[in-house]
CSV table of C-alpha atoms in Angstrom, one decimal:
chain,number,residue,atom,x,y,z
Y,1,UNK,CA,0.0,0.0,0.0
Y,2,UNK,CA,1.3,3.4,-0.9
Y,3,UNK,CA,1.0,6.4,1.4
Y,4,UNK,CA,0.8,10.1,0.3
Y,5,UNK,CA,3.7,12.0,1.7
Y,6,UNK,CA,3.9,15.5,0.0
Y,7,UNK,CA,3.1,17.5,-3.3
Y,8,UNK,CA,6.1,18.7,-5.2
Y,9,UNK,CA,6.3,20.9,-8.3
Y,10,UNK,CA,7.6,19.7,-11.6
Y,11,UNK,CA,10.6,20.8,-13.5
Y,12,UNK,CA,10.7,19.6,-17.1
Y,13,UNK,CA,14.2,19.4,-18.7
Y,14,UNK,CA,14.5,19.9,-22.5
Y,15,UNK,CA,17.6,18.6,-24.2
Y,16,UNK,CA,20.6,20.6,-23.2
Y,17,UNK,CA,24.4,20.5,-22.8
Y,18,UNK,CA,26.7,21.2,-20.0
Y,19,UNK,CA,30.4,22.1,-21.1
Y,20,UNK,CA,33.8,21.8,-19.6
Y,21,UNK,CA,35.8,25.1,-19.5
Y,22,UNK,CA,38.1,23.5,-22.2
Y,23,UNK,CA,35.3,22.6,-24.4
Y,24,UNK,CA,33.8,26.0,-24.1
Y,25,UNK,CA,37.0,27.6,-25.3
Y,26,UNK,CA,37.2,25.3,-28.2
Y,27,UNK,CA,33.5,25.8,-29.4
Y,28,UNK,CA,33.3,29.7,-28.6
Y,29,UNK,CA,36.8,30.9,-28.5
Y,30,UNK,CA,39.5,31.4,-25.8
Y,31,UNK,CA,38.3,32.7,-22.3
Y,32,UNK,CA,34.9,32.8,-23.6
Y,33,UNK,CA,32.3,33.6,-20.8
Y,34,UNK,CA,28.6,32.2,-21.2
Y,35,UNK,CA,25.8,34.7,-21.0
Y,36,UNK,CA,23.1,33.8,-18.6
Y,37,UNK,CA,19.5,34.6,-19.8
Y,38,UNK,CA,17.4,32.8,-17.3
Y,39,UNK,CA,17.9,31.4,-13.8
Y,40,UNK,CA,16.9,27.7,-13.3
Y,41,UNK,CA,15.1,26.0,-10.4
Y,42,UNK,CA,18.5,25.0,-8.9
Y,43,UNK,CA,20.4,27.6,-7.2
Y,44,UNK,CA,23.4,28.9,-9.3
Y,45,UNK,CA,22.4,27.0,-12.5
Y,46,UNK,CA,21.2,29.1,-15.6
Y,47,UNK,CA,20.3,28.7,-19.1
Y,48,UNK,CA,22.9,30.5,-21.4
Y,49,UNK,CA,22.2,32.6,-24.5
Y,50,UNK,CA,24.6,30.2,-26.3
Y,51,UNK,CA,23.7,27.0,-28.1
Y,52,UNK,CA,25.4,24.2,-29.9
Y,53,UNK,CA,24.6,21.9,-32.7
Y,54,UNK,CA,24.7,18.2,-31.9
Y,55,UNK,CA,25.6,15.7,-34.6
Y,56,UNK,CA,25.2,11.9,-34.5
Y,57,UNK,CA,25.3,9.0,-36.8
Y,58,UNK,CA,21.8,9.5,-38.0
Y,59,UNK,CA,20.9,13.1,-37.5
Y,60,UNK,CA,21.4,16.7,-36.1
Y,61,UNK,CA,19.9,18.7,-33.3
Y,62,UNK,CA,20.4,22.4,-33.9
Y,63,UNK,CA,20.3,25.2,-31.3
Y,64,UNK,CA,20.6,23.0,-28.3
Y,65,UNK,CA,20.7,25.1,-25.0
Y,66,UNK,CA,23.9,25.5,-22.9
Y,67,UNK,CA,23.3,25.3,-19.1
Y,68,UNK,CA,25.9,27.1,-17.1
Y,69,UNK,CA,28.1,27.5,-15.2
Y,70,UNK,CA,30.9,25.2,-16.8
Y,71,UNK,CA,31.5,21.8,-15.2
Y,72,UNK,CA,34.4,19.4,-14.8
Y,73,UNK,CA,33.2,17.3,-17.6
Y,74,UNK,CA,31.0,18.1,-20.7
Y,75,UNK,CA,27.6,16.4,-20.7
Y,76,UNK,CA,24.8,16.1,-23.3
Y,77,UNK,CA,21.3,15.2,-21.8
Y,78,UNK,CA,18.8,14.0,-24.5
Y,79,UNK,CA,15.3,12.5,-24.4
Y,80,UNK,CA,14.9,9.1,-26.0
Y,81,UNK,CA,12.9,10.8,-28.8
Y,82,UNK,CA,16.0,12.9,-29.5
Y,83,UNK,CA,18.3,9.8,-29.4
Y,84,UNK,CA,16.3,8.1,-32.2
Y,85,UNK,CA,16.7,11.2,-34.3
Y,86,UNK,CA,20.4,11.5,-33.7
Y,87,UNK,CA,21.1,7.8,-33.8
Y,88,UNK,CA,22.7,7.4,-30.4
Y,89,UNK,CA,21.7,4.8,-27.7
Y,90,UNK,CA,22.8,6.2,-24.4
Y,91,UNK,CA,21.9,4.6,-20.9
Y,92,UNK,CA,19.5,6.3,-18.3
Y,93,UNK,CA,22.0,7.8,-15.9
Y,94,UNK,CA,22.3,10.2,-12.9
Y,95,UNK,CA,24.1,13.4,-13.8
Y,96,UNK,CA,27.9,13.1,-14.0
Y,97,UNK,CA,28.0,9.2,-14.4
Y,98,UNK,CA,29.5,8.8,-17.9
Y,99,UNK,CA,31.3,5.5,-17.7
Y,100,UNK,CA,30.0,3.5,-20.8
Y,101,UNK,CA,28.0,6.3,-22.4
Y,102,UNK,CA,28.3,7.3,-25.9
Y,103,UNK,CA,29.7,10.6,-27.4
Y,104,UNK,CA,28.6,12.8,-30.2
Y,105,UNK,CA,29.9,15.8,-32.1
Y,106,UNK,CA,29.4,19.4,-30.7
Y,107,UNK,CA,29.7,22.3,-33.1
Y,108,UNK,CA,29.9,25.9,-32.0
Y,109,UNK,CA,30.8,29.1,-33.8
Y,110,UNK,CA,34.5,28.8,-33.3
Y,111,UNK,CA,35.2,25.1,-33.4
Y,112,UNK,CA,34.2,21.5,-33.2
Y,113,UNK,CA,34.4,18.9,-30.2
Y,114,UNK,CA,34.3,15.2,-30.7
Y,115,UNK,CA,32.8,14.1,-27.3
Y,116,UNK,CA,34.0,10.5,-26.4
Y,117,UNK,CA,31.5,10.0,-23.7
Y,118,UNK,CA,28.9,11.9,-21.7
Y,119,UNK,CA,25.7,11.6,-23.8
Y,120,UNK,CA,23.0,10.4,-21.3
Y,121,UNK,CA,19.2,10.1,-20.8
Y,122,UNK,CA,18.8,11.7,-17.3
Y,123,UNK,CA,17.4,9.7,-14.4
Y,124,UNK,CA,14.4,11.3,-13.1
Y,125,UNK,CA,14.8,12.4,-9.5
Y,126,UNK,CA,13.4,14.6,-6.7
Y,127,UNK,CA,15.4,17.5,-5.3
Y,128,UNK,CA,14.9,18.0,-1.7
Y,129,UNK,CA,16.3,20.2,1.3
Y,130,UNK,CA,17.3,18.4,4.5
Y,131,UNK,CA,14.4,20.0,6.4
Y,132,UNK,CA,11.7,18.6,3.8
Y,133,UNK,CA,13.2,15.3,3.8
Y,134,UNK,CA,13.3,15.0,7.7
Y,135,UNK,CA,9.7,16.3,7.9
Y,136,UNK,CA,8.4,13.4,5.5
Y,137,UNK,CA,10.7,10.7,6.9
Y,138,UNK,CA,12.9,10.6,3.6
Y,139,UNK,CA,16.7,10.6,3.3
Y,140,UNK,CA,19.2,10.9,0.4
Y,141,UNK,CA,19.2,8.0,-2.2
Y,142,UNK,CA,15.7,6.8,-1.0
Y,143,UNK,CA,13.3,5.5,-3.8
Y,144,UNK,CA,9.7,6.8,-3.9
Y,145,UNK,CA,6.9,6.8,-6.4
Y,146,UNK,CA,5.3,9.8,-8.0
Y,147,UNK,CA,1.7,9.9,-9.0
Y,148,UNK,CA,0.3,12.1,-11.9
Y,149,UNK,CA,-3.6,12.7,-11.7
Y,150,UNK,CA,-5.0,13.6,-15.0
Y,151,UNK,CA,-6.5,12.0,-18.2
Y,152,UNK,CA,-3.1,10.6,-19.1
Y,153,UNK,CA,-2.5,9.7,-15.4
Y,154,UNK,CA,0.3,7.4,-14.3
Y,155,UNK,CA,2.6,6.6,-11.4
Y,156,UNK,CA,6.3,6.9,-12.0
Y,157,UNK,CA,8.2,4.1,-9.9
Y,158,UNK,CA,11.9,4.1,-9.0
Y,159,UNK,CA,12.2,7.8,-8.4
Y,160,UNK,CA,15.4,8.7,-6.8
Y,161,UNK,CA,15.4,11.3,-3.8
Y,162,UNK,CA,18.4,13.6,-3.8
Y,163,UNK,CA,18.9,15.5,-0.5
Y,164,UNK,CA,21.2,18.5,-0.4
Y,165,UNK,CA,21.3,21.9,1.2
Y,166,UNK,CA,21.6,23.5,-2.3
Y,167,UNK,CA,18.5,22.2,-4.0
Y,168,UNK,CA,14.9,23.4,-3.8
Y,169,UNK,CA,12.0,21.0,-3.8
Y,170,UNK,CA,11.4,19.8,-7.5
Y,171,UNK,CA,10.7,16.7,-9.4
Y,172,UNK,CA,12.9,16.7,-12.6
Y,173,UNK,CA,11.8,14.8,-15.6
Y,174,UNK,CA,12.7,15.0,-19.4
Y,175,UNK,CA,10.3,15.8,-22.3
Y,176,UNK,CA,9.3,12.5,-23.0
Y,177,UNK,CA,8.2,11.7,-19.4
Y,178,UNK,CA,6.5,15.0,-19.2
Y,179,UNK,CA,4.6,14.7,-22.5
Y,180,UNK,CA,3.5,11.0,-21.8
Y,181,UNK,CA,1.5,12.3,-18.9
Y,182,UNK,CA,0.9,16.0,-20.1
Y,183,UNK,CA,3.0,17.5,-17.3
Y,184,UNK,CA,4.4,21.1,-17.5
Y,185,UNK,CA,7.1,22.9,-15.4
Y,186,UNK,CA,5.5,24.1,-12.1
Y,187,UNK,CA,2.6,21.6,-12.3
Y,188,UNK,CA,2.2,19.7,-8.9
Y,189,UNK,CA,2.6,15.8,-8.5
Y,190,UNK,CA,2.2,13.5,-5.4
Y,191,UNK,CA,4.9,11.6,-3.9
Y,192,UNK,CA,3.9,8.2,-2.5
Y,193,UNK,CA,5.8,5.7,-0.6
B,1,UNK,CA,-5.0,-3.4,-4.2
B,2,UNK,CA,-4.3,-3.9,-7.9
B,3,UNK,CA,-4.4,-7.6,-9.1
B,4,UNK,CA,-2.3,-9.0,-12.0
B,5,UNK,CA,-4.6,-10.2,-14.9
B,6,UNK,CA,-2.4,-11.0,-17.9
B,7,UNK,CA,0.4,-10.1,-20.0
B,8,UNK,CA,-0.1,-8.1,-23.2
B,9,UNK,CA,2.3,-7.2,-26.0
B,10,UNK,CA,3.0,-3.5,-26.7
B,11,UNK,CA,2.4,-1.8,-30.1
B,12,UNK,CA,4.0,1.6,-30.4
B,13,UNK,CA,2.3,4.1,-32.9
B,14,UNK,CA,4.7,6.7,-34.4
B,15,UNK,CA,3.1,9.9,-35.9
B,16,UNK,CA,0.7,8.9,-38.7
B,17,UNK,CA,-2.3,9.9,-41.0
B,18,UNK,CA,-5.4,8.3,-42.1
B,19,UNK,CA,-6.9,9.8,-45.2
B,20,UNK,CA,-10.2,10.0,-46.6
B,21,UNK,CA,-10.9,8.8,-50.2
B,22,UNK,CA,-11.5,12.5,-51.2
B,23,UNK,CA,-8.3,13.9,-49.4
B,24,UNK,CA,-6.3,10.8,-51.0
B,25,UNK,CA,-7.4,11.9,-54.4
B,26,UNK,CA,-6.5,15.7,-53.8
B,27,UNK,CA,-3.2,14.8,-52.4
B,28,UNK,CA,-2.1,12.0,-54.7
B,29,UNK,CA,-4.4,12.3,-57.8
B,30,UNK,CA,-7.7,10.9,-58.9
B,31,UNK,CA,-8.4,7.4,-58.2
B,32,UNK,CA,-5.2,7.0,-56.5
B,33,UNK,CA,-4.5,3.7,-54.6
B,34,UNK,CA,-2.3,3.3,-51.7
B,35,UNK,CA,0.6,0.8,-51.8
B,36,UNK,CA,0.8,-1.4,-48.7
B,37,UNK,CA,4.3,-2.1,-47.5
B,38,UNK,CA,3.7,-3.7,-44.0
B,39,UNK,CA,0.7,-5.2,-42.3
B,40,UNK,CA,0.0,-3.7,-38.9
B,41,UNK,CA,-1.1,-5.4,-35.7
B,42,UNK,CA,-4.7,-4.8,-36.3
B,43,UNK,CA,-6.2,-7.0,-39.2
B,44,UNK,CA,-6.7,-5.2,-42.4
B,45,UNK,CA,-4.6,-2.0,-41.4
B,46,UNK,CA,-1.3,-1.5,-43.1
B,47,UNK,CA,1.4,1.1,-43.5
B,48,UNK,CA,1.5,2.6,-47.0
B,49,UNK,CA,4.5,3.4,-49.1
B,50,UNK,CA,3.0,6.9,-49.4
B,51,UNK,CA,3.7,9.9,-47.0
B,52,UNK,CA,2.5,13.3,-46.7
B,53,UNK,CA,4.1,16.7,-45.2
B,54,UNK,CA,2.1,18.1,-42.2
B,55,UNK,CA,2.3,22.0,-41.8
B,56,UNK,CA,1.3,23.8,-38.6
B,57,UNK,CA,1.5,27.3,-37.4
B,58,UNK,CA,5.1,26.7,-36.0
B,59,UNK,CA,6.7,24.0,-37.9
B,60,UNK,CA,6.6,21.0,-40.3
B,61,UNK,CA,6.8,17.3,-40.1
B,62,UNK,CA,8.1,15.6,-43.4
B,63,UNK,CA,7.4,12.1,-44.6
B,64,UNK,CA,4.5,11.2,-42.2
B,65,UNK,CA,3.4,7.8,-42.9
B,66,UNK,CA,-0.1,7.1,-44.2
B,67,UNK,CA,-1.9,4.2,-42.7
B,68,UNK,CA,-4.4,2.4,-45.0
B,69,UNK,CA,-7.2,1.7,-46.0
B,70,UNK,CA,-8.9,5.0,-46.4
B,71,UNK,CA,-11.5,6.0,-43.7
B,72,UNK,CA,-14.7,8.1,-43.7
B,73,UNK,CA,-12.7,11.1,-42.3
B,74,UNK,CA,-9.1,12.0,-42.3
B,75,UNK,CA,-7.2,12.1,-39.0
B,76,UNK,CA,-3.7,12.9,-38.0
B,77,UNK,CA,-2.2,11.2,-35.0
B,78,UNK,CA,0.7,13.2,-33.4
B,79,UNK,CA,2.6,12.9,-30.2
B,80,UNK,CA,2.8,15.8,-27.8
B,81,UNK,CA,6.4,16.2,-28.7
B,82,UNK,CA,5.3,16.5,-32.4
B,83,UNK,CA,2.6,19.1,-31.3
B,84,UNK,CA,5.1,21.4,-29.7
B,85,UNK,CA,7.1,21.3,-32.8
B,86,UNK,CA,4.1,21.9,-35.2
B,87,UNK,CA,2.4,24.3,-33.0
B,88,UNK,CA,-1.0,22.6,-32.4
B,89,UNK,CA,-2.7,21.8,-29.2
B,90,UNK,CA,-4.9,18.8,-29.8
B,91,UNK,CA,-6.9,16.9,-27.1
B,92,UNK,CA,-6.2,13.2,-26.2
B,93,UNK,CA,-8.8,11.4,-28.1
B,94,UNK,CA,-10.1,8.0,-29.1
B,95,UNK,CA,-9.7,7.3,-32.9
B,96,UNK,CA,-12.5,8.9,-34.8
B,97,UNK,CA,-13.7,11.5,-32.3
B,98,UNK,CA,-12.8,14.9,-33.9
B,99,UNK,CA,-15.3,17.2,-32.3
B,100,UNK,CA,-13.3,20.3,-31.1
B,101,UNK,CA,-9.8,19.0,-32.4
B,102,UNK,CA,-7.7,21.4,-34.4
B,103,UNK,CA,-6.7,21.0,-38.1
B,104,UNK,CA,-3.5,21.4,-40.1
B,105,UNK,CA,-2.3,21.4,-43.6
B,106,UNK,CA,-1.6,18.1,-45.5
B,107,UNK,CA,0.7,18.3,-48.6
B,108,UNK,CA,0.9,15.6,-51.0
B,109,UNK,CA,2.7,15.1,-54.5
B,110,UNK,CA,-0.5,16.3,-56.4
B,111,UNK,CA,-2.2,18.8,-53.9
B,112,UNK,CA,-2.8,20.2,-50.7
B,113,UNK,CA,-5.6,19.8,-48.0
B,114,UNK,CA,-6.6,22.3,-45.3
B,115,UNK,CA,-7.9,19.9,-42.6
B,116,UNK,CA,-10.4,21.8,-40.6
B,117,UNK,CA,-10.3,19.3,-37.7
B,118,UNK,CA,-9.0,15.8,-37.0
B,119,UNK,CA,-5.5,16.2,-35.3
B,120,UNK,CA,-5.5,14.3,-32.1
B,121,UNK,CA,-3.2,12.7,-29.6
B,122,UNK,CA,-4.4,9.1,-29.4
B,123,UNK,CA,-5.7,7.7,-26.2
B,124,UNK,CA,-3.9,4.7,-25.1
B,125,UNK,CA,-6.0,1.5,-25.1
B,126,UNK,CA,-5.9,-2.3,-25.1
B,127,UNK,CA,-7.3,-4.3,-28.0
B,128,UNK,CA,-8.7,-7.7,-26.9
B,129,UNK,CA,-10.7,-10.5,-28.4
B,130,UNK,CA,-14.0,-11.3,-26.8
B,131,UNK,CA,-12.7,-14.8,-25.6
B,132,UNK,CA,-9.7,-13.0,-23.9
B,133,UNK,CA,-11.9,-10.4,-22.2
B,134,UNK,CA,-14.2,-13.2,-21.0
B,135,UNK,CA,-11.3,-15.2,-19.6
B,136,UNK,CA,-10.0,-12.4,-17.5
B,137,UNK,CA,-13.4,-10.9,-16.4
B,138,UNK,CA,-13.1,-7.8,-18.6
B,139,UNK,CA,-15.6,-6.1,-20.9
B,140,UNK,CA,-15.5,-3.4,-23.5
B,141,UNK,CA,-14.9,0.2,-22.2
B,142,UNK,CA,-13.5,-1.2,-18.8
B,143,UNK,CA,-10.6,0.8,-17.5
B,144,UNK,CA,-7.5,-1.0,-16.3
B,145,UNK,CA,-3.9,-0.2,-15.2
B,146,UNK,CA,-0.8,-1.3,-17.2
B,147,UNK,CA,2.5,-1.8,-15.3
B,148,UNK,CA,5.9,-1.6,-17.0
B,149,UNK,CA,8.8,-3.2,-15.0
B,150,UNK,CA,12.1,-1.7,-15.9
B,151,UNK,CA,14.6,0.9,-14.7
B,152,UNK,CA,12.2,3.6,-16.0
B,153,UNK,CA,9.2,1.6,-14.7
B,154,UNK,CA,5.8,3.1,-14.2
B,155,UNK,CA,2.1,2.1,-14.0
B,156,UNK,CA,-0.2,3.8,-16.7
B,157,UNK,CA,-3.7,4.5,-15.2
B,158,UNK,CA,-6.9,5.0,-17.0
B,159,UNK,CA,-6.1,2.5,-19.7
B,160,UNK,CA,-9.2,1.7,-21.9
B,161,UNK,CA,-10.1,-1.7,-22.9
B,162,UNK,CA,-11.5,-2.1,-26.4
B,163,UNK,CA,-13.1,-5.6,-27.1
B,164,UNK,CA,-13.9,-6.5,-30.6
B,165,UNK,CA,-13.8,-9.6,-32.9
B,166,UNK,CA,-11.5,-8.0,-35.3
B,167,UNK,CA,-8.5,-6.8,-32.9
B,168,UNK,CA,-5.7,-9.1,-31.6
B,169,UNK,CA,-4.5,-8.5,-28.1
B,170,UNK,CA,-2.3,-5.4,-28.1
B,171,UNK,CA,-1.5,-2.4,-25.8
B,172,UNK,CA,-1.4,0.8,-28.1
B,173,UNK,CA,0.7,3.6,-27.0
B,174,UNK,CA,2.4,6.5,-28.7
B,175,UNK,CA,6.1,7.5,-28.9
B,176,UNK,CA,6.1,9.7,-26.0
B,177,UNK,CA,4.6,7.1,-23.8
B,178,UNK,CA,6.9,4.5,-25.1
B,179,UNK,CA,10.0,6.5,-24.7
B,180,UNK,CA,9.2,7.6,-21.2
B,181,UNK,CA,9.5,4.0,-20.0
B,182,UNK,CA,11.7,2.7,-22.7
B,183,UNK,CA,9.0,0.4,-24.3
B,184,UNK,CA,9.4,-1.1,-27.8
B,185,UNK,CA,6.7,-2.7,-29.9
B,186,UNK,CA,6.4,-6.6,-28.8
B,187,UNK,CA,7.7,-5.9,-25.4
B,188,UNK,CA,5.3,-7.3,-22.8
B,189,UNK,CA,3.5,-5.2,-20.1
B,190,UNK,CA,1.1,-6.4,-17.1
B,191,UNK,CA,-2.5,-5.4,-17.0
B,192,UNK,CA,-3.6,-4.8,-13.3
B,193,UNK,CA,-6.9,-4.3,-12.0
């Protein structure tokens, strides 16, 4: 039997790219700085004005948004729908886990990067502050269910809880997951356990 | 408490178009006959060699497959992902229910059709023969749940059962629903009630 714990707002992630400082320099020129145009749900993260083109064995995705700031390793997050178009078959992974993932070609205005790995389909997860986790009897790495109530209603199973002091309460899913059940950013869903 | 009833094979529908005889004639020429290239899961239905271009307010989808034979009214079945690209906002509907649905432009090699309505996002459903329905205590228009067991596992709620003598056992979903939980045609899912 599943018990209702709390409601959380949804954050839908479209396809995007995180770049290392080295790759940013190759794609946009030496000492290039990203231009933030929109703050994201997680503190310090922003959508940049800059975009790249992604090239795979079967297709191209143009104007793919860069999320800043730069990271230690570049990462490309695609939906499964995108993957069919580009011709890559990445695993479903937590951010930053690149072992065994495929690569792709990234093209910017000043250069090209052949990424050897780092293309993933992002694992859905719930960000939560320690005080929220404690209030509802949850801890970091717990698995919960998330229920969506609408005409395309469903229950996501195997949803990872990530507790940290830097992340506001938010259920992160990709565009395939959102479109399958007609969710939009800032909609509300129910956490069950 | 949900009880396991039976396993059913999955049929994933990509975007496609059903044409009326009148629209087929406009798009491909008078007395044109579709060329079947692949039988589909449901008896008598086939993928045709012919494709059309779909044009909406925000974008274009090229080479959209026609499913034959012709029907009394044309119908365009898109995923929500497709809808964002084309710029239409159709309802989730059972096949053939077009009241209040948007239209689009269809382009073929011999002509153009301005469809006034008939663009839908297809409701997921399970096709079942009467003998299967009776065996598992189900009847036409029952609602059941469908469980997908994998790393992106979930439970689809509000799944319509359609019982008819012409339809083999199959769970029909679109590409968004399939990609959200990594399902492919001929995978197996569990029906719960």
